[in-house]
Short mmCIF file of C-alpha atoms and ligand atoms in Angstrom, two decimals:
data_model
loop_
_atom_site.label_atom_id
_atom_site.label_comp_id
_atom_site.label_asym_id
_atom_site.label_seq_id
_atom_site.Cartn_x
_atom_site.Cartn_y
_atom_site.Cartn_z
CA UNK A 1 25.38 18.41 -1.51
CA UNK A 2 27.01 14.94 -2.30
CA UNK A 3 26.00 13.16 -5.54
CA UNK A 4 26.48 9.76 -6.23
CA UNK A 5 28.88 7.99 -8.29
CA UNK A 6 27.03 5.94 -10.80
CA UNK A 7 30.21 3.79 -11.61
CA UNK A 8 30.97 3.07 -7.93
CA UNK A 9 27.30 2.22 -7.68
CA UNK A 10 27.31 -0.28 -10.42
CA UNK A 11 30.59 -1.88 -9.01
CA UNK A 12 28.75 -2.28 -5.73
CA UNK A 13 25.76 -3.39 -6.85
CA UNK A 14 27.60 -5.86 -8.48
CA UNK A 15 29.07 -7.23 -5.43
CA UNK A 16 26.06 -7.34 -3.91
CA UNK A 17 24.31 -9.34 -5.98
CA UNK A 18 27.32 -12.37 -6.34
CA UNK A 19 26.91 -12.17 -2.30
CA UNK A 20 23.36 -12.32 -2.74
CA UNK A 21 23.76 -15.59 -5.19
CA UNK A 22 26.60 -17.07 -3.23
CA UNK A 23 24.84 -16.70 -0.22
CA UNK A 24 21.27 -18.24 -1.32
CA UNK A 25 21.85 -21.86 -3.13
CA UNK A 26 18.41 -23.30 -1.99
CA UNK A 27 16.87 -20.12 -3.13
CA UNK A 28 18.54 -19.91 -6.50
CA UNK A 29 18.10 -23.90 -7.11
CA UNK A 30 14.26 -23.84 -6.70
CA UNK A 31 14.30 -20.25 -8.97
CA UNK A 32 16.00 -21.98 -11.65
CA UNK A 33 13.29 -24.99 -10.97
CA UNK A 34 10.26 -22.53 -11.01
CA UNK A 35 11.28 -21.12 -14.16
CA UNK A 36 10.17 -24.63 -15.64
CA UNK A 37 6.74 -24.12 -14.45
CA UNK A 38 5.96 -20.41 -13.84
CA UNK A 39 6.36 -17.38 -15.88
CA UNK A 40 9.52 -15.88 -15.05
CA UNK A 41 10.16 -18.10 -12.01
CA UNK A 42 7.84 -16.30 -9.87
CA UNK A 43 3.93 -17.03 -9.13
CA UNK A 44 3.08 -13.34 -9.43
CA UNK A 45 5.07 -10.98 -12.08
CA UNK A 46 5.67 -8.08 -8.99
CA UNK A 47 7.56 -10.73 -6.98
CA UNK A 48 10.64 -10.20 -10.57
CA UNK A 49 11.23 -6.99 -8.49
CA UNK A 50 12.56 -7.86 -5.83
CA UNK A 51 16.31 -6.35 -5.94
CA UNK A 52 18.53 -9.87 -5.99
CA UNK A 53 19.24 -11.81 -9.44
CA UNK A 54 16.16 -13.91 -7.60
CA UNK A 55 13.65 -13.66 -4.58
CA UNK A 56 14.97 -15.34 -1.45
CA UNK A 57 12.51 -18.15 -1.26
CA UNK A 58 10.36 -18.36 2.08
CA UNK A 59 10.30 -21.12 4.59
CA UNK A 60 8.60 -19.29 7.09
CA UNK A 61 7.26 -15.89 8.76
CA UNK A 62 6.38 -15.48 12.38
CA UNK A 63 5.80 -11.72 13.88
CA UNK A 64 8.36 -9.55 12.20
CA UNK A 65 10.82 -11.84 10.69
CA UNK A 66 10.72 -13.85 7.65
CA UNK A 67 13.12 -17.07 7.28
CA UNK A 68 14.25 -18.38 3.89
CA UNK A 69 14.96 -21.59 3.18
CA UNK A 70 19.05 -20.60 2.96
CA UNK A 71 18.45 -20.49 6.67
CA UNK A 72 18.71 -16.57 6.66
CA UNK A 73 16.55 -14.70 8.90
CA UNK A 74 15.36 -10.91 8.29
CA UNK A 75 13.47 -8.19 9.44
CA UNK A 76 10.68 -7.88 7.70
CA UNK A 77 9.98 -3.91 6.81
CA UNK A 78 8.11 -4.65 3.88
CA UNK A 79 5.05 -7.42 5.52
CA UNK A 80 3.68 -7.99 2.19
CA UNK A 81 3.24 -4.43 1.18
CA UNK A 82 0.84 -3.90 4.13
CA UNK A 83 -1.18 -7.15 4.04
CA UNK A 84 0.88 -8.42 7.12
CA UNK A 85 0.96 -5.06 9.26
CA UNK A 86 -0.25 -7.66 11.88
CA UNK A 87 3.08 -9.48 12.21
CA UNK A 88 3.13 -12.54 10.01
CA UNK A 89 0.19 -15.03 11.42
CA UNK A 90 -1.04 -13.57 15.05
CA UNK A 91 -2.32 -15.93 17.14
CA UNK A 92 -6.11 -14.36 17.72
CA UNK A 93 -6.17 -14.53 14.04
CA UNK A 94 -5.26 -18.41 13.79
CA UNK A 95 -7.25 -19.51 16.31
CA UNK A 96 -10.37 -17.81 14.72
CA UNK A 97 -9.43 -18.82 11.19
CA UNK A 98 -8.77 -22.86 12.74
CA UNK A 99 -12.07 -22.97 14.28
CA UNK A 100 -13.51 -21.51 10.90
CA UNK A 101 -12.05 -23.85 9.30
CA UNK A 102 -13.28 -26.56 10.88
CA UNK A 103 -17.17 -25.47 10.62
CA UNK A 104 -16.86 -24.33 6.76
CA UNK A 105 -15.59 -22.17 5.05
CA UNK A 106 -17.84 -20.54 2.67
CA UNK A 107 -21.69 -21.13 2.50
CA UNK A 108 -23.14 -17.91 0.51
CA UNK A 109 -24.95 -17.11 3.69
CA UNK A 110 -24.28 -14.36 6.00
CA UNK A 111 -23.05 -15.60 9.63
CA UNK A 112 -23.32 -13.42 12.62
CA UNK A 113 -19.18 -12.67 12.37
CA UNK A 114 -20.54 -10.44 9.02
CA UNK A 115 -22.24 -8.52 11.62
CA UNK A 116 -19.87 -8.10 14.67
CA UNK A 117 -17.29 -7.06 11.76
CA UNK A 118 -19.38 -4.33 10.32
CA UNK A 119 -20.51 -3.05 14.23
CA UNK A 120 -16.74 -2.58 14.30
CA UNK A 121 -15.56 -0.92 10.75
CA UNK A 122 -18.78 1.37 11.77
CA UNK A 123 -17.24 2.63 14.88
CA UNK A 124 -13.78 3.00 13.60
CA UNK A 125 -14.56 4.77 10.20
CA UNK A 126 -18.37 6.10 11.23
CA UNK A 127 -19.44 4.59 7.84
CA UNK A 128 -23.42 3.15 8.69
CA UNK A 129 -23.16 0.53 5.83
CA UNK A 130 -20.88 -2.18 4.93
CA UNK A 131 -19.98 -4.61 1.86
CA UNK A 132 -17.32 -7.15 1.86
CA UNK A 133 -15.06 -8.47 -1.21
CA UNK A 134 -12.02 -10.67 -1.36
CA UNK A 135 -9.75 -7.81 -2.10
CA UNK A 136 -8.87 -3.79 -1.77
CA UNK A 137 -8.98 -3.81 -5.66
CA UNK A 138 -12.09 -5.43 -6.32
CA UNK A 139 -13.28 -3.08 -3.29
CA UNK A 140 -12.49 0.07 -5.25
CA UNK A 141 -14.19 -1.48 -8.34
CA UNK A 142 -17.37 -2.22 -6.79
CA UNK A 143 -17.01 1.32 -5.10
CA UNK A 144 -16.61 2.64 -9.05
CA UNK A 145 -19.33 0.78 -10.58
CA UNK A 146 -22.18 1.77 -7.77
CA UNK A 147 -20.78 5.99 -7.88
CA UNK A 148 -21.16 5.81 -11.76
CA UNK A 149 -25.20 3.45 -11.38
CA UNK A 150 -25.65 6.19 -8.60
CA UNK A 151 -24.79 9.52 -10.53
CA UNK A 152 -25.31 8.06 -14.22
CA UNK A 153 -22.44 9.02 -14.70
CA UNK A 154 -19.44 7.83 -16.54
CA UNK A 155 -16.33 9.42 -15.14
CA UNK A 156 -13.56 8.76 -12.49
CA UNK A 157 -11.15 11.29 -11.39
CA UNK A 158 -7.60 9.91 -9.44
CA UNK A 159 -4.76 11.59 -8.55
CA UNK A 160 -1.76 11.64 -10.94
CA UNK A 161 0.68 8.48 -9.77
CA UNK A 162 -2.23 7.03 -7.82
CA UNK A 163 -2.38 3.16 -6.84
CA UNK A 164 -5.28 1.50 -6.10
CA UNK A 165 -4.66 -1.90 -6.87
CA UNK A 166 -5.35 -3.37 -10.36
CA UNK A 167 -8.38 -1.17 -11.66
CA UNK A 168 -8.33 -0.66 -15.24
CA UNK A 169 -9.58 3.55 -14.79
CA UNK A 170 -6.52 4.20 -12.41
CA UNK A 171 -3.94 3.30 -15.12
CA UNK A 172 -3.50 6.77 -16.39
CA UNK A 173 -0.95 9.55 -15.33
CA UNK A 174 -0.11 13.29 -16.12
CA UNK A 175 2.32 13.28 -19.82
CA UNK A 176 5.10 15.65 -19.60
CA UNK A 177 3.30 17.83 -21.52
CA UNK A 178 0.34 17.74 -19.08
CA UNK A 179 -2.15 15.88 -21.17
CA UNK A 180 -3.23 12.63 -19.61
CA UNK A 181 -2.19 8.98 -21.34
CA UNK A 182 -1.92 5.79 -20.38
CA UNK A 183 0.26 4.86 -17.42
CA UNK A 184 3.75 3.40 -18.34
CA UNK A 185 3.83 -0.14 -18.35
CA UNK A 186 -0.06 -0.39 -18.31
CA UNK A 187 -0.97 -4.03 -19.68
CA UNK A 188 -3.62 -4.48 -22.12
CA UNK A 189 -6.15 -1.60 -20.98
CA UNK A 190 -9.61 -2.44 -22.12
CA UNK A 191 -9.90 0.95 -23.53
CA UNK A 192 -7.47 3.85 -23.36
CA UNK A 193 -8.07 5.08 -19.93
CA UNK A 194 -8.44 8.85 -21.39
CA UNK A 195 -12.30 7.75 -22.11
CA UNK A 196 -13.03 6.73 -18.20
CA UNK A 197 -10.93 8.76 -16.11
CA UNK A 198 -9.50 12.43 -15.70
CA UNK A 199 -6.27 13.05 -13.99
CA UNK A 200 -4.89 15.74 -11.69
CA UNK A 201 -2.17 16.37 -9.35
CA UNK A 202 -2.72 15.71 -5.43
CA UNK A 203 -2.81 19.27 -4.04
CA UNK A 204 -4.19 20.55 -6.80
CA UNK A 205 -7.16 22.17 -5.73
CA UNK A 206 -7.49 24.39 -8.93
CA UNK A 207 -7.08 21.38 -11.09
CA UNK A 208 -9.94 19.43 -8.92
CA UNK A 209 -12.26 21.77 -9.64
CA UNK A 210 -11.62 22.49 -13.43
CA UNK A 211 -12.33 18.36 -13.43
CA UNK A 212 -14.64 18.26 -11.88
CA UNK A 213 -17.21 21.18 -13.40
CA UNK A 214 -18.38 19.43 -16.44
CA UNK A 215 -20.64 17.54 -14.06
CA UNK A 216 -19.35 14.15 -15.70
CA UNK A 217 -17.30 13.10 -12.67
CA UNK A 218 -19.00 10.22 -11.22
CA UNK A 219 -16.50 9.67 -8.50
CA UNK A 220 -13.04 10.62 -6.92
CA UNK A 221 -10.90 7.76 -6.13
CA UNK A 222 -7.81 9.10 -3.72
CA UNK A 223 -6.31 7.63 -0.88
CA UNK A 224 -6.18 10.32 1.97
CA UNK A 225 -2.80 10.38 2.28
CA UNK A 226 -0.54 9.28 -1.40
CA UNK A 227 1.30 5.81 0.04
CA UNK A 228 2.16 4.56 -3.18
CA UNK A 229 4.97 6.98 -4.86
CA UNK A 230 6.27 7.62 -1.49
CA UNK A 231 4.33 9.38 0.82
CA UNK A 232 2.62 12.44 -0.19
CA UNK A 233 0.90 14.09 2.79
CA UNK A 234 -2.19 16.50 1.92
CA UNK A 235 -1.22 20.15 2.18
CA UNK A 236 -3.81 21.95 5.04
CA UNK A 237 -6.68 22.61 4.04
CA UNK A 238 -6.67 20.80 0.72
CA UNK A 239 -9.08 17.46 2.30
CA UNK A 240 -11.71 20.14 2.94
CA UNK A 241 -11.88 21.36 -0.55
CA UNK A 242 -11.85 18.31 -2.27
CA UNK A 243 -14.98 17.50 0.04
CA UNK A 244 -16.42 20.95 -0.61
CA UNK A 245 -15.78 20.69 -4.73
CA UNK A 246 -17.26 17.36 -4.93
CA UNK A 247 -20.50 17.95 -3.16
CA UNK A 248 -20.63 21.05 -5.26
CA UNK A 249 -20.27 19.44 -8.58
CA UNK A 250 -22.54 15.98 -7.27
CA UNK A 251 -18.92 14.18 -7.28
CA UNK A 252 -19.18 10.76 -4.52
CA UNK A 253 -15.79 10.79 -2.80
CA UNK A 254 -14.41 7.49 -2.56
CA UNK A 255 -11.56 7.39 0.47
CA UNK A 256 -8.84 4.13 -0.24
CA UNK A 257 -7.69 3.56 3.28
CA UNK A 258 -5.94 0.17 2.26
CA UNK A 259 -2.39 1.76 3.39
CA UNK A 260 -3.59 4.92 5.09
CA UNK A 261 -4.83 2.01 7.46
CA UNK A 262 -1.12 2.81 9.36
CA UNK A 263 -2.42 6.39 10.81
CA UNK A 264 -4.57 4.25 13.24
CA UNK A 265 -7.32 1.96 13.97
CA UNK A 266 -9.61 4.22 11.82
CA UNK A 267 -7.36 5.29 9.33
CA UNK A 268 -6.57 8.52 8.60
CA UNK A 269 -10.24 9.18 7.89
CA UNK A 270 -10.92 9.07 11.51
CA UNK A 271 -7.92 10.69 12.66
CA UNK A 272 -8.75 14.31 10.43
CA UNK A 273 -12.55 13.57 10.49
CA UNK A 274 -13.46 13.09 7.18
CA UNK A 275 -16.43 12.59 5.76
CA UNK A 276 -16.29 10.53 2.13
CA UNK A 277 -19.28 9.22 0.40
CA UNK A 278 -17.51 5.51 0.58
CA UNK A 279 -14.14 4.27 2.40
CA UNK A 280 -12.32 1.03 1.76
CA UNK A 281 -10.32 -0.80 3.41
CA UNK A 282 -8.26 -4.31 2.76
CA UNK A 283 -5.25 -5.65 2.79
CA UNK A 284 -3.86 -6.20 6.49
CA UNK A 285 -7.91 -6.64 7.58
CA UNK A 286 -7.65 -10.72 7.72
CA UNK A 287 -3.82 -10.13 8.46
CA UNK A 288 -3.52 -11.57 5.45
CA UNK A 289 -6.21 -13.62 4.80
CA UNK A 290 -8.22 -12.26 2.03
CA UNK A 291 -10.74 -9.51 2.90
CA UNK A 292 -11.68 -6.19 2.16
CA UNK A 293 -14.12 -4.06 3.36
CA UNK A 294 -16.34 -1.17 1.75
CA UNK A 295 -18.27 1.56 4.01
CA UNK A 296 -20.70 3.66 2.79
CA UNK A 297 -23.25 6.60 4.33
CA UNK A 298 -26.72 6.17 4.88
CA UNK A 299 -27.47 8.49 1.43
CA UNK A 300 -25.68 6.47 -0.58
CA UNK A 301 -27.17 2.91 0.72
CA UNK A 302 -30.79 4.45 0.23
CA UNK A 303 -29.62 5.19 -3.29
CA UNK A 304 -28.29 1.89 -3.82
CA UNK A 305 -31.52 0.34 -2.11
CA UNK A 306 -33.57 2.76 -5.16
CA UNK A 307 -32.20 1.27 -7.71
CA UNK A 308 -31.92 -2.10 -6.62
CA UNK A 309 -33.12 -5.61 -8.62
CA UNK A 310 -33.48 -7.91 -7.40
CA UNK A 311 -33.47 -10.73 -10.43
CA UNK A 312 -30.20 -9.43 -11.52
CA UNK A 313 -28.49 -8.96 -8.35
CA UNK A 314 -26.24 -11.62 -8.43
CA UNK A 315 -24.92 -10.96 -12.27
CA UNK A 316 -24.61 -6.75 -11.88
CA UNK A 317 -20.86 -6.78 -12.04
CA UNK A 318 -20.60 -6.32 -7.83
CA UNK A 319 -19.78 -9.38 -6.26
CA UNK A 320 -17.70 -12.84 -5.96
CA UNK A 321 -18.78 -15.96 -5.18
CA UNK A 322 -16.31 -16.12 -2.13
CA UNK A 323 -16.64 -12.50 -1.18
CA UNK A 324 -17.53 -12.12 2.33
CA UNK A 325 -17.01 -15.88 3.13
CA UNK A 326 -17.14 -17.59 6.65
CA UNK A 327 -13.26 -17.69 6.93
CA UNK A 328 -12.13 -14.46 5.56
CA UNK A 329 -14.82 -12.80 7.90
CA UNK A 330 -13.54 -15.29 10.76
CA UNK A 331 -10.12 -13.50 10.01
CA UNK A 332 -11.04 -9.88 10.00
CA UNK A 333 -13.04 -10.30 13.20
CA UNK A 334 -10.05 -11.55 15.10
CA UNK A 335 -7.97 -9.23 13.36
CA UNK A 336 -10.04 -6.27 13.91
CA UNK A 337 -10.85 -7.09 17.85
CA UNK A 338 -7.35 -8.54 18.98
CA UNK A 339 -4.63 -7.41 16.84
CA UNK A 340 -4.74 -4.02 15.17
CA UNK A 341 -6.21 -2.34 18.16
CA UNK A 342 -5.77 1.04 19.27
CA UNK A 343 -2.89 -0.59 22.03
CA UNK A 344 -1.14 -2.08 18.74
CA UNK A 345 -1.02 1.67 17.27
CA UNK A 346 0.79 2.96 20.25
CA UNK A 347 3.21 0.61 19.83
CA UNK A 348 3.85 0.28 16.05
CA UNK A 349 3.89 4.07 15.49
CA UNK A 350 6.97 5.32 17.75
CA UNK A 351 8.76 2.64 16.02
CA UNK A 352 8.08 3.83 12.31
CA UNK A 353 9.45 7.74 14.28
CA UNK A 354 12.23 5.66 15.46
CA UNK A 355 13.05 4.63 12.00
CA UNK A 356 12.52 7.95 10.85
CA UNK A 357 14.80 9.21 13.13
CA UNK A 358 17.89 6.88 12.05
CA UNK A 359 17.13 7.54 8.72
CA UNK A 360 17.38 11.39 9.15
CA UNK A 361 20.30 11.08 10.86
CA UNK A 362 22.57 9.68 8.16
CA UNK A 363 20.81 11.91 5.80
CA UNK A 364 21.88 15.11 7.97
CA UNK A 365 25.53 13.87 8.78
CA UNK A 366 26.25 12.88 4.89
CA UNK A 367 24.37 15.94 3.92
CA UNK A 368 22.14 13.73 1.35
CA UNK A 369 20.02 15.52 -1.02
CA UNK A 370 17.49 13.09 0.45
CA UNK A 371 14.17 13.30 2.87
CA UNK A 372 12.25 10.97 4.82
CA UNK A 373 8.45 11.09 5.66
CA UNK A 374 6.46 9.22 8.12
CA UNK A 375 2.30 8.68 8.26
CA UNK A 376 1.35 6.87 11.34
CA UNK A 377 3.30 3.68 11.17
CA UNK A 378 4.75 3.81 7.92
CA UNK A 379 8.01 5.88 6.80
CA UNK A 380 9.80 6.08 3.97
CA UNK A 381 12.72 8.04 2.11
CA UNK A 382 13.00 9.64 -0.78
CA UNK A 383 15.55 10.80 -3.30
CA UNK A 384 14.79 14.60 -2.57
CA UNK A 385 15.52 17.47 -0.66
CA UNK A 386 12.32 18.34 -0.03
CA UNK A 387 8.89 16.15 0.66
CA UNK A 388 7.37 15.89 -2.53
CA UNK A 389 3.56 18.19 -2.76
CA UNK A 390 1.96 15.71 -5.46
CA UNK A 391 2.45 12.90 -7.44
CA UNK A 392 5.21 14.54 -10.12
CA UNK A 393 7.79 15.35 -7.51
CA UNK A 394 7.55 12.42 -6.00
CA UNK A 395 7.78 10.10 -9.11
CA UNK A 396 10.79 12.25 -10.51
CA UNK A 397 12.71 11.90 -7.28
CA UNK A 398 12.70 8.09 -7.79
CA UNK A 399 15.87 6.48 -8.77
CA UNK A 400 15.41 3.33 -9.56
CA UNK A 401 19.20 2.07 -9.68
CA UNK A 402 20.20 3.85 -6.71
CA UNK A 403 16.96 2.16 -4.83
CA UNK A 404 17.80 -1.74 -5.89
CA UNK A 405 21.47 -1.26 -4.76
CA UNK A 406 19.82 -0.27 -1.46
CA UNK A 407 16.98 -2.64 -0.92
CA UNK A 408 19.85 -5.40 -2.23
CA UNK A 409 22.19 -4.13 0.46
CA UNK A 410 19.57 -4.50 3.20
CA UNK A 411 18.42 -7.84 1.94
CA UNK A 412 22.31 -9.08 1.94
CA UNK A 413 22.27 -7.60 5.72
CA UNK A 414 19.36 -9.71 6.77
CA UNK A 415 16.54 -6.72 5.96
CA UNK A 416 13.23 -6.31 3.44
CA UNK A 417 12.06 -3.21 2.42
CA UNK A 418 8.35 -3.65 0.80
CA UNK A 419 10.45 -4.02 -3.82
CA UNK A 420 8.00 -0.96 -4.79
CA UNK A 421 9.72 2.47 -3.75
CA UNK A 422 11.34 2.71 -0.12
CA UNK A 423 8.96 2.11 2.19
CA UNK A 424 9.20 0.50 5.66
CA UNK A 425 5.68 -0.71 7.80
CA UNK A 426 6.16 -1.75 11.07
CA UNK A 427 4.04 -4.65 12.83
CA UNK A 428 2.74 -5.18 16.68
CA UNK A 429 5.77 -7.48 16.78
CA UNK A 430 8.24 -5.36 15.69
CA UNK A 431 11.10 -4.18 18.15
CA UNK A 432 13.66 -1.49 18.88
CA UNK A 433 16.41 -3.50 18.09
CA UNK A 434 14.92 -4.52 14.53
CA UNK A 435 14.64 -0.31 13.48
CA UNK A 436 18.51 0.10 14.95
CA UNK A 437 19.78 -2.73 13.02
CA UNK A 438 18.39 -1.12 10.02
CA UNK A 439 19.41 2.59 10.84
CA UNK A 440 23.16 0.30 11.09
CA UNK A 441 22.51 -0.98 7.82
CA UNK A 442 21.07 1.96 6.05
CA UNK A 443 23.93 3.98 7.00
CA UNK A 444 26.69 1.30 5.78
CA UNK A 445 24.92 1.49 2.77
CA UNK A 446 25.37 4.92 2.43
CA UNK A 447 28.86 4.66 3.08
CA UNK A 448 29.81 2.19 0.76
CA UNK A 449 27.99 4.70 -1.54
CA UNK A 450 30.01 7.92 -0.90
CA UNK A 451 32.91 7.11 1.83
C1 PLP B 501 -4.03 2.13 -1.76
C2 PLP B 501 -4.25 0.77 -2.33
N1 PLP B 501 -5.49 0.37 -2.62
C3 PLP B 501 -5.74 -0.85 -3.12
C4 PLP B 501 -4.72 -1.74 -3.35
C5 PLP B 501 -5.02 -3.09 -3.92
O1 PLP B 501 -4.87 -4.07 -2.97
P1 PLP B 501 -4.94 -5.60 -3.46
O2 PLP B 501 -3.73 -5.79 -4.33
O3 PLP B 501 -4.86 -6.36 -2.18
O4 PLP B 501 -6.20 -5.77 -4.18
C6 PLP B 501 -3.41 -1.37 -3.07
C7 PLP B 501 -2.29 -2.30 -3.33
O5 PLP B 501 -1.13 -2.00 -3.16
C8 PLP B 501 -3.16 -0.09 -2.54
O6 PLP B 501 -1.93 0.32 -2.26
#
């Protein structure tokens, strides 16, 4: 087994990054700008983690490739960490969101498009009842707040190394010593998230249920298939027995299909036929206007309905004055009925096995302690042997030094791999020749690595 050389690493990384700099003076002159106006040079504080001294600032995006305004052109692998698994601005979806635009934006009254989008997210995911917010986070809060006015209860269970956007209960994680505490780098938790939420390893089903049988669990909160500490696949059996434990212990299971989206049109919900109390679903659903959608089943909307007041409605902590506005809901119809369509699918995911595939094979003919796991149209390698079974392995086979030179080298080789982890989405747009220039690139990286 080859390990890596962390001085030789260094020294490389170090050459990547004055090629990065040399090669992007527009890029670096309106960084040092920014810094005069935005924290840290960057309008969001994720966008500092990109792997060069600076992000390559954007001129443009059109299908799969993203331009910078150093006149560099690149595959884009990461499509703003799912929100663009479209291809940057499809056509169905700017036509819709023009003529929108034109005949307002957002009223606070439903329009039929509300309708013909909910028709569709009810055939896909076989949810009867729909909700729509602005994003996949405020989704799974709303989702939250109605299992907890629903079960009077105050607890939420996630799995250890979870992501479900920013919701204060999901910032916890498994201590070495297997208590739960606060999740590294969590800022300013309203309350330690110990008091809200319990924590336990994906595949766990023991775990689940020792959770789970105080009867305090108001909800699980899980995406189907882990996306966001690599990709951590369910072992057999284990989807059925969180559905079995929670309707045991009264538990609403909350299914976050925001990245699991990639398995298909109907997530990977539809493709194992699962049944959860409440699905959502945002990110790439406006192709990157914002949207998100939540489902729910007929039980839970009566029990909703009970409880509803009507006075107080508009102030219960569920809602957003723009949620569900004429324009995002212009986008996801377009979206939903011309772009990611089943044909799209059949497409996008033989590319992700393609990618797969030339990943593998420099992993197998360097013999690299390394493996690489796909889920529908998503793929992504990791620094172990073997596919991580929960949220642990897969955090402890992150390297973050070893991942930056990589994501740097791709960058300087006209590549972007979503800054989080190594993770590569593919788009309707995206083509044979943009996964081989990357199984070129990936395996020049490793070279320079090892050779
Ligand atoms: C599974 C999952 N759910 C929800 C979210 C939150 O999405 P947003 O940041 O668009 O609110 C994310 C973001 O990465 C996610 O990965």
């Amino acid at each position: 087994m080859i390990t890596i050389d962390r001085t030789r690493l260094r020294s490389r990384m170090q050459r990547e990054q004055q090629r990065f700099i040399d090669e992007h003076p527009k890029s670096k002159a309106l960084f040092e700008r920014a810094g005069k106006s935005l924290l840290s040079g960057v309008p969001m504080n994720w966008m500092r983690k990109w792997a060069g001294a600076f992000p390559p600032f954007v001129s443009e995006a059109q299908g799969a490739h993203v331009y910078d305004v150093d006149g560099r052109r690149y595959v884009d692998l990461c499509l703003g960490d799912t929100g663009a698994m479209t291809g940057h601005s499809p056509l169905a979806t700017i036509k819709a969101v023009e003529e929108q635009a034109h005949r307002g934006m957002t009223m606070m009254l439903p329009s039929e498009d509300a309708i013909l989008v909910a028709e569709e997210l009810q055939k896909r995911f076989r949810q009867p009842y729909w909700q729509f917010a602005l994003t996949a986070t405020d989704a799974n809060r709303f989702c939250i707040r109605l299992a907890r006015h629903i079960t009077g209860r105050s607890k939420v269970l996630v799995f250890n190394w979870c992501y479900h956007g920013t919701v204060d209960e999901t910032f916890i994680t498994l201590q070495p010593d297997g208590t739960a505490g606060s999740r590294r780098g969590n800022i300013g938790p309203p309350i330690d998230p110990v008091v809200t939420t319990k924590v336990v390893e994906f595949n766990d089903r023991s775990a689940l249920e020792q959770a789970l049988t105080a009867g305090d669990v108001a909800c699980v909160l899980a995406e189907p298939v882990m996306t966001n500490v690599g990709i951590v696949h369910p072992q057999p059996g284990f989807h059925e027995q969180m559905r079995k434990l929670t309707q045991k212990f009264g538990t609403l299971l909350i299914l976050d299909e925001t990245h699991t989206i990639c398995t298909g049109p109907g997530g990977y919900t539809r493709a194992e036929n699962l049944e959860p109390d409440m699905l959502v679903f945002g990110k790439p659903i406006g192709a990157g206007v914002p949207g998100a959608a939540y489902g729910f089943t007929a039980e839970v909307a009566r029990a909703i309905a009970a409880r509803d007041h009507l006075e107080d409605c508009d102030v219960g902590g569920i809602g957003g004055t723009l949620a569900g506005n004429a324009l995002s809901l212009a986008a996801m119809r377009a979206t939903l009925g011309n772009v990611l369509t089943s044909k799209a699918f059949e497409r996008m995911i033989p590319m992700a096995e393609r990618w797969r595939n030339g990943v593998q094979k420099t992993i197998d003919d360097f013999h690299l302690p390394w493996s690489v796991t796909r889920l529908g149209c998503r793929a992504e390698y990791l620094f172990s042997a073997r596919p991580p079974k929960n949220g642990a392995e897969a955090h402890s086979a992150m390297d973050f030094e070893l991942e930056r030179f990589l994501h740097l080298y791709c960058i300087n080789h006209g590549i972007l791999l979503t800054p989080f982890h190594n993770m590569a989405l593919m788009s309707p747009a995206t083509e044979e020749e943009d996964i081989d220039h990357h199984s070129h690139v990936f395996r020049e990286a490793v070279k320079e690595l090892i050779s």
